[in-house]
PDB file of C-alpha atoms in Angstrom:
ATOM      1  CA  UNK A 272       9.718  30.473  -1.801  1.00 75.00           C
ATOM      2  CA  UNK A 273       6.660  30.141  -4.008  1.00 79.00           C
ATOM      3  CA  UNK A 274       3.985  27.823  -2.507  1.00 81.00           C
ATOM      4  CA  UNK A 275       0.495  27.503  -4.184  1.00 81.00           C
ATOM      5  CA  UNK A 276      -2.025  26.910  -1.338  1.00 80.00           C
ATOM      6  CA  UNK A 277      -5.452  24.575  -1.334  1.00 78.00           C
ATOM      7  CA  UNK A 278      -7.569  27.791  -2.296  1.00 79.00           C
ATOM      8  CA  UNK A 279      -5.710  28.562  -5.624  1.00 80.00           C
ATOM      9  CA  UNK A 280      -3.578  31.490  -4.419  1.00 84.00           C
ATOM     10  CA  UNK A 281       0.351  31.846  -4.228  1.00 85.00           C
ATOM     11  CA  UNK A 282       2.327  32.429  -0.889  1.00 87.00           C
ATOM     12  CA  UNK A 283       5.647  33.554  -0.151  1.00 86.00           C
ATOM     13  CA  UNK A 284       6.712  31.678   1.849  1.00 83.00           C
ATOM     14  CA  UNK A 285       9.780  33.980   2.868  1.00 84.00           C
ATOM     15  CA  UNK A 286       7.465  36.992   3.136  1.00 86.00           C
ATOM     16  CA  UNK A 287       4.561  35.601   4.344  1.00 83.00           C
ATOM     17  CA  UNK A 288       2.436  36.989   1.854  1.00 86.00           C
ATOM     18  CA  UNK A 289      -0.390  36.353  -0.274  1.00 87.00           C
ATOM     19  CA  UNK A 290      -0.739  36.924  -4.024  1.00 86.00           C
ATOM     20  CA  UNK A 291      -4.153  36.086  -6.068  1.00 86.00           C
ATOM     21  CA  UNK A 292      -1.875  34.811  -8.979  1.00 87.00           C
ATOM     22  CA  UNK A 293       1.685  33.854 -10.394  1.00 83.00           C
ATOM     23  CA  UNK A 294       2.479  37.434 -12.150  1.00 84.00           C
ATOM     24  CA  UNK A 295       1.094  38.893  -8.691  1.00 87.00           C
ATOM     25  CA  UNK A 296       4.098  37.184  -6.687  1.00 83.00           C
ATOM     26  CA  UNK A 297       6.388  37.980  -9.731  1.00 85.00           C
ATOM     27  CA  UNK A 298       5.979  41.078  -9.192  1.00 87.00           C
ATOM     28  CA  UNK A 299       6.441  41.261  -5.525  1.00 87.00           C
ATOM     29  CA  UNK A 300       9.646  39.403  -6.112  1.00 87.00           C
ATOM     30  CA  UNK A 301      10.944  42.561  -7.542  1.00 88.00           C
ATOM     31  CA  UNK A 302       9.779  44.591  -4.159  1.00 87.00           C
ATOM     32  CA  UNK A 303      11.248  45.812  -1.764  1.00 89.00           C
ATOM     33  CA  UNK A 304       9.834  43.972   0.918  1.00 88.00           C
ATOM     34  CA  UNK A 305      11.185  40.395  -0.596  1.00 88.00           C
ATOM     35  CA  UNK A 306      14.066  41.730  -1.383  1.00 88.00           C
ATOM     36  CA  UNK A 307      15.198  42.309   2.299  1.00 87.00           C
ATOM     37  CA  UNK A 308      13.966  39.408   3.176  1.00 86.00           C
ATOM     38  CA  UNK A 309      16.527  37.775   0.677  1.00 87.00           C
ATOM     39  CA  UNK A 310      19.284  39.957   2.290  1.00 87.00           C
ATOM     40  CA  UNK A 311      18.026  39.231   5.590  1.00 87.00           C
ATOM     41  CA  UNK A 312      18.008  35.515   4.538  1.00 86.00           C
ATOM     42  CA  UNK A 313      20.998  35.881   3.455  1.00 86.00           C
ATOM     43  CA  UNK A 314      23.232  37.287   6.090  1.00 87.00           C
ATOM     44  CA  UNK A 315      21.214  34.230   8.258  1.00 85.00           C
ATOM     45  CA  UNK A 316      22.956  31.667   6.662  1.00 86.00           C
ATOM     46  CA  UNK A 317      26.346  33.675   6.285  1.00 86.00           C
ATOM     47  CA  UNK A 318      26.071  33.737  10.421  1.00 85.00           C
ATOM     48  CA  UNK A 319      25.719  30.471  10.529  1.00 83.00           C
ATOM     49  CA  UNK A 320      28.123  29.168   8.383  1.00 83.00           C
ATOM     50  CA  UNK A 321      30.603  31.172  10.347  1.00 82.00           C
ATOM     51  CA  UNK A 322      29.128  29.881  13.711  1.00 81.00           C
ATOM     52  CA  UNK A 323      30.164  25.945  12.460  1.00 75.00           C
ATOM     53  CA  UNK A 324      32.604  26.872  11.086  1.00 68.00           C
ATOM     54  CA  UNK A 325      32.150  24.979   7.587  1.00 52.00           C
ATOM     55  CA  UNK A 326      32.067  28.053   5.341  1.00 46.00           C
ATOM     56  CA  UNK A 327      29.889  28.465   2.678  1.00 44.00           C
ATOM     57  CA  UNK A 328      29.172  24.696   2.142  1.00 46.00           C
ATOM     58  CA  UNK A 329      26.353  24.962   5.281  1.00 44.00           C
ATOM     59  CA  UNK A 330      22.975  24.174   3.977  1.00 46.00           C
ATOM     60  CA  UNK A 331      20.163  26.694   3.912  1.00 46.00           C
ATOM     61  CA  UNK A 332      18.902  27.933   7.238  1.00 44.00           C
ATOM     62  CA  UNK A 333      14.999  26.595   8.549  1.00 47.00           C
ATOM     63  CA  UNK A 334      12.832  29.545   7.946  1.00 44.00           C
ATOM     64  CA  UNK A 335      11.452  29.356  12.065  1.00 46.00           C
ATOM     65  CA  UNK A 336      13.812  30.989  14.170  1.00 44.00           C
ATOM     66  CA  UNK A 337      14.031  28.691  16.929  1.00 45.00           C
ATOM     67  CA  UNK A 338      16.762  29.100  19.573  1.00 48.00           C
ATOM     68  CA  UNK A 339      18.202  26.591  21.763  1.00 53.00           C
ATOM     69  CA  UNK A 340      20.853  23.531  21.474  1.00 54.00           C
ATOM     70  CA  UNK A 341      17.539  20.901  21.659  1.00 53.00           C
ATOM     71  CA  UNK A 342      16.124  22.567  18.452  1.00 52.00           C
ATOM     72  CA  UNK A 343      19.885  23.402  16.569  1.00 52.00           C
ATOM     73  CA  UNK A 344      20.825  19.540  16.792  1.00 55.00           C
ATOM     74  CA  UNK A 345      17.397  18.702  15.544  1.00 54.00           C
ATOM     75  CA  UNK A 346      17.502  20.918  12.545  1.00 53.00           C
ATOM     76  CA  UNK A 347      21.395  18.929  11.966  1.00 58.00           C
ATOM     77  CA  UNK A 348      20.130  15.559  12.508  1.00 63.00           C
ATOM     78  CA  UNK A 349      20.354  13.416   8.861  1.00 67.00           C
ATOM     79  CA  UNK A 350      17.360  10.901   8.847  1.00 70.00           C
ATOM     80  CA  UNK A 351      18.461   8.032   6.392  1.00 77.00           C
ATOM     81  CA  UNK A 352      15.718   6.235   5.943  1.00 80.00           C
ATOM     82  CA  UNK A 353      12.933   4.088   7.230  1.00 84.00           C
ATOM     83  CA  UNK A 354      14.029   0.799   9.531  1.00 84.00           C
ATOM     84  CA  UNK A 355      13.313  -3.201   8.384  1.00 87.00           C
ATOM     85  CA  UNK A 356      10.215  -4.305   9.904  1.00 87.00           C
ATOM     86  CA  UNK A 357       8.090  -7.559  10.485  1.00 89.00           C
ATOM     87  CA  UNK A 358       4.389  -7.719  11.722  1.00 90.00           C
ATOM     88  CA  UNK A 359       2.577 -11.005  13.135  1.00 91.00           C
ATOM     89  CA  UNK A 360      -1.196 -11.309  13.837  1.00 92.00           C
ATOM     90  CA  UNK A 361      -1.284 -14.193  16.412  1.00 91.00           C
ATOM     91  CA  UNK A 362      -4.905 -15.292  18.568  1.00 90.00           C
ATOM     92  CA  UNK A 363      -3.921 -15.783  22.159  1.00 89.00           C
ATOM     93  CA  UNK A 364      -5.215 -20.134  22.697  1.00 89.00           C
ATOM     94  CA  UNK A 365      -6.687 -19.719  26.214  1.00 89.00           C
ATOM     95  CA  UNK A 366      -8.432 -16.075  26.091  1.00 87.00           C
ATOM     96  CA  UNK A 367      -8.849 -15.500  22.123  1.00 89.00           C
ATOM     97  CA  UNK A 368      -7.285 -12.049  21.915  1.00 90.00           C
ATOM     98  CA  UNK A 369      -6.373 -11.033  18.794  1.00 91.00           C
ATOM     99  CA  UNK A 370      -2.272  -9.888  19.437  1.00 91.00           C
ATOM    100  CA  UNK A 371      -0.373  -7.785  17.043  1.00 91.00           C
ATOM    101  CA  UNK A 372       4.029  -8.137  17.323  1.00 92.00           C
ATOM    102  CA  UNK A 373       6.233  -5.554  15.414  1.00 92.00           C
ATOM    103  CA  UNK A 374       9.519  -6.228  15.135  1.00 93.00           C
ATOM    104  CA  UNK A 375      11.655  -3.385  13.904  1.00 90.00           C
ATOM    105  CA  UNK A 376      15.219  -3.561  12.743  1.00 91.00           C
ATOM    106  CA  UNK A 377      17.604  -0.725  13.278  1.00 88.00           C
ATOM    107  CA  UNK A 378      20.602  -2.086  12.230  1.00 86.00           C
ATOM    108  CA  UNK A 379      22.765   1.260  11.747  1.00 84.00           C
ATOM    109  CA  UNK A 380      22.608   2.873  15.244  1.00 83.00           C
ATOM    110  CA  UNK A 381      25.665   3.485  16.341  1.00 81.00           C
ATOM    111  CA  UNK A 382      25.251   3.197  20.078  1.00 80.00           C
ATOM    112  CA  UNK A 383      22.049   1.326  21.252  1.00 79.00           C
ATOM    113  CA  UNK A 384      22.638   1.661  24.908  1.00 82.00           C
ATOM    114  CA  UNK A 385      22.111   5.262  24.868  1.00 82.00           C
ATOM    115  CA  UNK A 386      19.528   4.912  22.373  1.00 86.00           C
ATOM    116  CA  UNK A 387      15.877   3.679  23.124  1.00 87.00           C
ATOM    117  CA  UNK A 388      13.037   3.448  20.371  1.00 89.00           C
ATOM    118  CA  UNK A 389       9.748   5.181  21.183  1.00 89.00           C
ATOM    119  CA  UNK A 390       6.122   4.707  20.637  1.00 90.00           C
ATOM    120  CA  UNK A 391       3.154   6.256  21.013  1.00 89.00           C
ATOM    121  CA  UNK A 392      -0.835   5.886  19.487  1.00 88.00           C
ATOM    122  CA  UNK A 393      -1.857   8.828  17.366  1.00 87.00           C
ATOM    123  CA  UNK A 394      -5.920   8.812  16.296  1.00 86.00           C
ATOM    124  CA  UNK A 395      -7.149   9.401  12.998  1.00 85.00           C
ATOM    125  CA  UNK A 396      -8.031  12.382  13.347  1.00 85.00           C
ATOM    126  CA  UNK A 397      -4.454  14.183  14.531  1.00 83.00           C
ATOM    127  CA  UNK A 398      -3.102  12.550  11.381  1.00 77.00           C
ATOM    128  CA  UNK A 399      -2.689  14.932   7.940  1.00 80.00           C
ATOM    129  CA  UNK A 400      -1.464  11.943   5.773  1.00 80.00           C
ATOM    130  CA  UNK A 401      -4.813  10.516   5.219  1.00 78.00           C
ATOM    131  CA  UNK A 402      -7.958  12.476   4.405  1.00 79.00           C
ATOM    132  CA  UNK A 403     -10.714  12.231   5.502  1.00 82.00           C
ATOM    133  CA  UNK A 404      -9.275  10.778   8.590  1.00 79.00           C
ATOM    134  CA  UNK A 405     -11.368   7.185   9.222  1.00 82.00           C
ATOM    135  CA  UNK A 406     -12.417   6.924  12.862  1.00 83.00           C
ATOM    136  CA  UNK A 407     -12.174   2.638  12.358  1.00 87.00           C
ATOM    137  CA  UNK A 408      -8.257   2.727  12.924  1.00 89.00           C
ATOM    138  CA  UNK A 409      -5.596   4.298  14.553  1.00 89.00           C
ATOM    139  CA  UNK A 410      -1.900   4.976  14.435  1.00 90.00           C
ATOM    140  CA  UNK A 411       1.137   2.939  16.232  1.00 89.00           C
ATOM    141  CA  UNK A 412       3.957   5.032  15.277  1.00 90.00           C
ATOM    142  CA  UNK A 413       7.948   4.159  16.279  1.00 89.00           C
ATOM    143  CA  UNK A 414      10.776   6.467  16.770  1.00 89.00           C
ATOM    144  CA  UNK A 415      14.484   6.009  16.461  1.00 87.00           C
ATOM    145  CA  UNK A 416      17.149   8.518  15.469  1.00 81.00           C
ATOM    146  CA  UNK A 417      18.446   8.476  12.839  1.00 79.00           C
ATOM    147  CA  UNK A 418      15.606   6.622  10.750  1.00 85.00           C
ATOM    148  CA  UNK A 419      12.443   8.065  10.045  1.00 85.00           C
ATOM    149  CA  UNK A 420       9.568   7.661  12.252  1.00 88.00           C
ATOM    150  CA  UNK A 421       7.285   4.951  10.753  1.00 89.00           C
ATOM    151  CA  UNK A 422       3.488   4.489  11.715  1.00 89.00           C
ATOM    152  CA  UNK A 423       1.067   1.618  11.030  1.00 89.00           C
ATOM    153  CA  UNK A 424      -2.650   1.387  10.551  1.00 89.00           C
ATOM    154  CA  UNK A 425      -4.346  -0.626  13.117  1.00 89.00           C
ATOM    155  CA  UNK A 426      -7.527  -1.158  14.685  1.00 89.00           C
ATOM    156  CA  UNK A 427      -9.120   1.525  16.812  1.00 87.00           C
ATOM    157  CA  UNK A 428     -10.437  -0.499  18.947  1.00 89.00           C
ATOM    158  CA  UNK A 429      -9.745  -0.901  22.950  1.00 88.00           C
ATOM    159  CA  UNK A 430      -6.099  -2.045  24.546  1.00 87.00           C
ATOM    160  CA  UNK A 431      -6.064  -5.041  26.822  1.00 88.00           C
ATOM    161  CA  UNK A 432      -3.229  -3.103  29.421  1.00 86.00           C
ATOM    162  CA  UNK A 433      -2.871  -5.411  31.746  1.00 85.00           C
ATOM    163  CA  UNK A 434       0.094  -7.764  33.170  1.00 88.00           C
ATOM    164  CA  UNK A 435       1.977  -9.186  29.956  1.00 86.00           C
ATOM    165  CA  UNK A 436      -0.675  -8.115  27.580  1.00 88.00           C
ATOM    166  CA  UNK A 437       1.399  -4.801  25.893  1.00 90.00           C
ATOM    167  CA  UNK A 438       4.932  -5.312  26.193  1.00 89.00           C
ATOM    168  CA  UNK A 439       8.220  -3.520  24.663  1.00 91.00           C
ATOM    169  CA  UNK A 440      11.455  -4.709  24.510  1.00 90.00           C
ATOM    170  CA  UNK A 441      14.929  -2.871  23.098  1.00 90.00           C
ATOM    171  CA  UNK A 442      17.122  -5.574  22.242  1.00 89.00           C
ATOM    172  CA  UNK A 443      20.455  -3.511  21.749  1.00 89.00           C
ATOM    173  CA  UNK A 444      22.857  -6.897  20.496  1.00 88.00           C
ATOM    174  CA  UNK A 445      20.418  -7.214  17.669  1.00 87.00           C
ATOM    175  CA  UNK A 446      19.209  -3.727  17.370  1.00 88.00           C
ATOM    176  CA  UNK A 447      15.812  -4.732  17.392  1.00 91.00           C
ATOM    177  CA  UNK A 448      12.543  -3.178  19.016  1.00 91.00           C
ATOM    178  CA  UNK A 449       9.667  -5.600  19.704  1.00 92.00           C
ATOM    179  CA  UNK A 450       5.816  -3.845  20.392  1.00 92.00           C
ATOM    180  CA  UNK A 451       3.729  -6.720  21.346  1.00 91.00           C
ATOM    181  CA  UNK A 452      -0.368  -5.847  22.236  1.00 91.00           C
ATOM    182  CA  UNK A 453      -3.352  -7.505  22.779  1.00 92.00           C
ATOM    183  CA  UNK A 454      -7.169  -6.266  21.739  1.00 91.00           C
ATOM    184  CA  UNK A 455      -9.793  -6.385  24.731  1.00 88.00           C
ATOM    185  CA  UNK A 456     -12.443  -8.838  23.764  1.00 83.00           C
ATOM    186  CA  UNK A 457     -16.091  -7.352  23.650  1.00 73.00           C
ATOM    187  CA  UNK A 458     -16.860  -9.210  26.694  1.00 66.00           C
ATOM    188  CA  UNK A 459     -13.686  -8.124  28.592  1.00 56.00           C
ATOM    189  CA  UNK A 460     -14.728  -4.602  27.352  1.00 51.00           C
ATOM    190  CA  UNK A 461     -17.584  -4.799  28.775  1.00 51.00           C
ATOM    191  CA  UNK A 462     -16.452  -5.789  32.084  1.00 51.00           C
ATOM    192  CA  UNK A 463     -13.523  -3.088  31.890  1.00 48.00           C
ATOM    193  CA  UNK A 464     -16.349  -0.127  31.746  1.00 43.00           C
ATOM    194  CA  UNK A 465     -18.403  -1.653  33.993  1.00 43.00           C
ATOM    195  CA  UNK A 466     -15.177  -1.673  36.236  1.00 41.00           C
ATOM    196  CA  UNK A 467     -14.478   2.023  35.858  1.00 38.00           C
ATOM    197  CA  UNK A 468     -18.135   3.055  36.211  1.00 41.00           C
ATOM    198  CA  UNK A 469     -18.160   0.795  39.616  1.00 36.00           C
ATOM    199  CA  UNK A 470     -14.637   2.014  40.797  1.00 35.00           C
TER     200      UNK A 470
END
């Protein structure tokens, strides 16, 4: 439960507490207070185990308390790994947009049709993989149980949206997801804001 935070001190992470160095939270291993936190811990994951009814060969309980079915078959969910993945720049002949295609491969899901990959932008700056964050790009990032959620650096710069111009498609013979986009050229930008400062 020992966790050494950016500032140079030690937290418990069972306790909660903080300790200014590693004899400090030695020593308040030996307390009271950690100690029924182990027992508390302890009688946790003796619960559970008898709730699944697996016996002792459960794995440790999370240390949030979160109720609910959503959150219990989250915390049992196995990720097992990330998913095969292609990525094509292509120019668009008549308009010159710059396009981006990912093609992602999900070959082990075990039911596509009840399964759909999602996607979603994330900015720089809600990201905590990359610091500082770097306000030139942005994050496309695809999720589909039961692989890990992978992102990809791109551009931060505007999303044509229009007819045909960002397009998904779940093929579930294949088990393949296809994100297809288009940038807005600086002229089309131009004539988008002008657009929404008109309308």
């Amino acid at each position: 439960y020992l966790m050494r935070n950016p500032l140079g001190s030690y937290e418990c992470k069972l306790c909660l507490t903080l300790h200014t160095n590693e004899a400090n939270y030695l020593a308040h291993t030996q307390g009271k207070k950690h100690q029924a936190g182990l027992a508390k811990r302890a009688a946790m994951e003796k619960k559970r185990a008898a709730l699944e009814g697996k016996g002792a060969a459960a794995g440790p309980m999370p240390l949030t308390g979160s109720s609910g079915a959503a959150a219990k078959d989250q915390a049992l969910r196995v990720r097992i790994g990330r998913p095969g993945y292609e990525v094509t720049k292509s120019r668009d002949p008549t308009t010159k947009q710059r396009c981006l295609t990912f093609y992602l491969h999900y070959p082990e899901v075990d039911d596509p049709a009840s399964v759909q990959p999602r996607h979603r932008f994330m900015s720089a700056y809600e990201q905590r993989v990359e610091s500082p964050p770097d306000g030139r790009y942005q994050y496309l990032l695809v999720a589909c149980d039961p692989y890990e959620t992978v992102a990809f650096k791109v551009p931060a710069e505007p999303i044509d949206r229009g007819e045909g111009r960002f397009v998904t498609n779940w093929d579930r013979e294949e088990k393949r997801f296809t994100l297809t986009f288009y940038y807005l050229n600086p002229k089309d930008e131009g004539e988008a804001v002008d657009a929404m400062e008109i309308g």
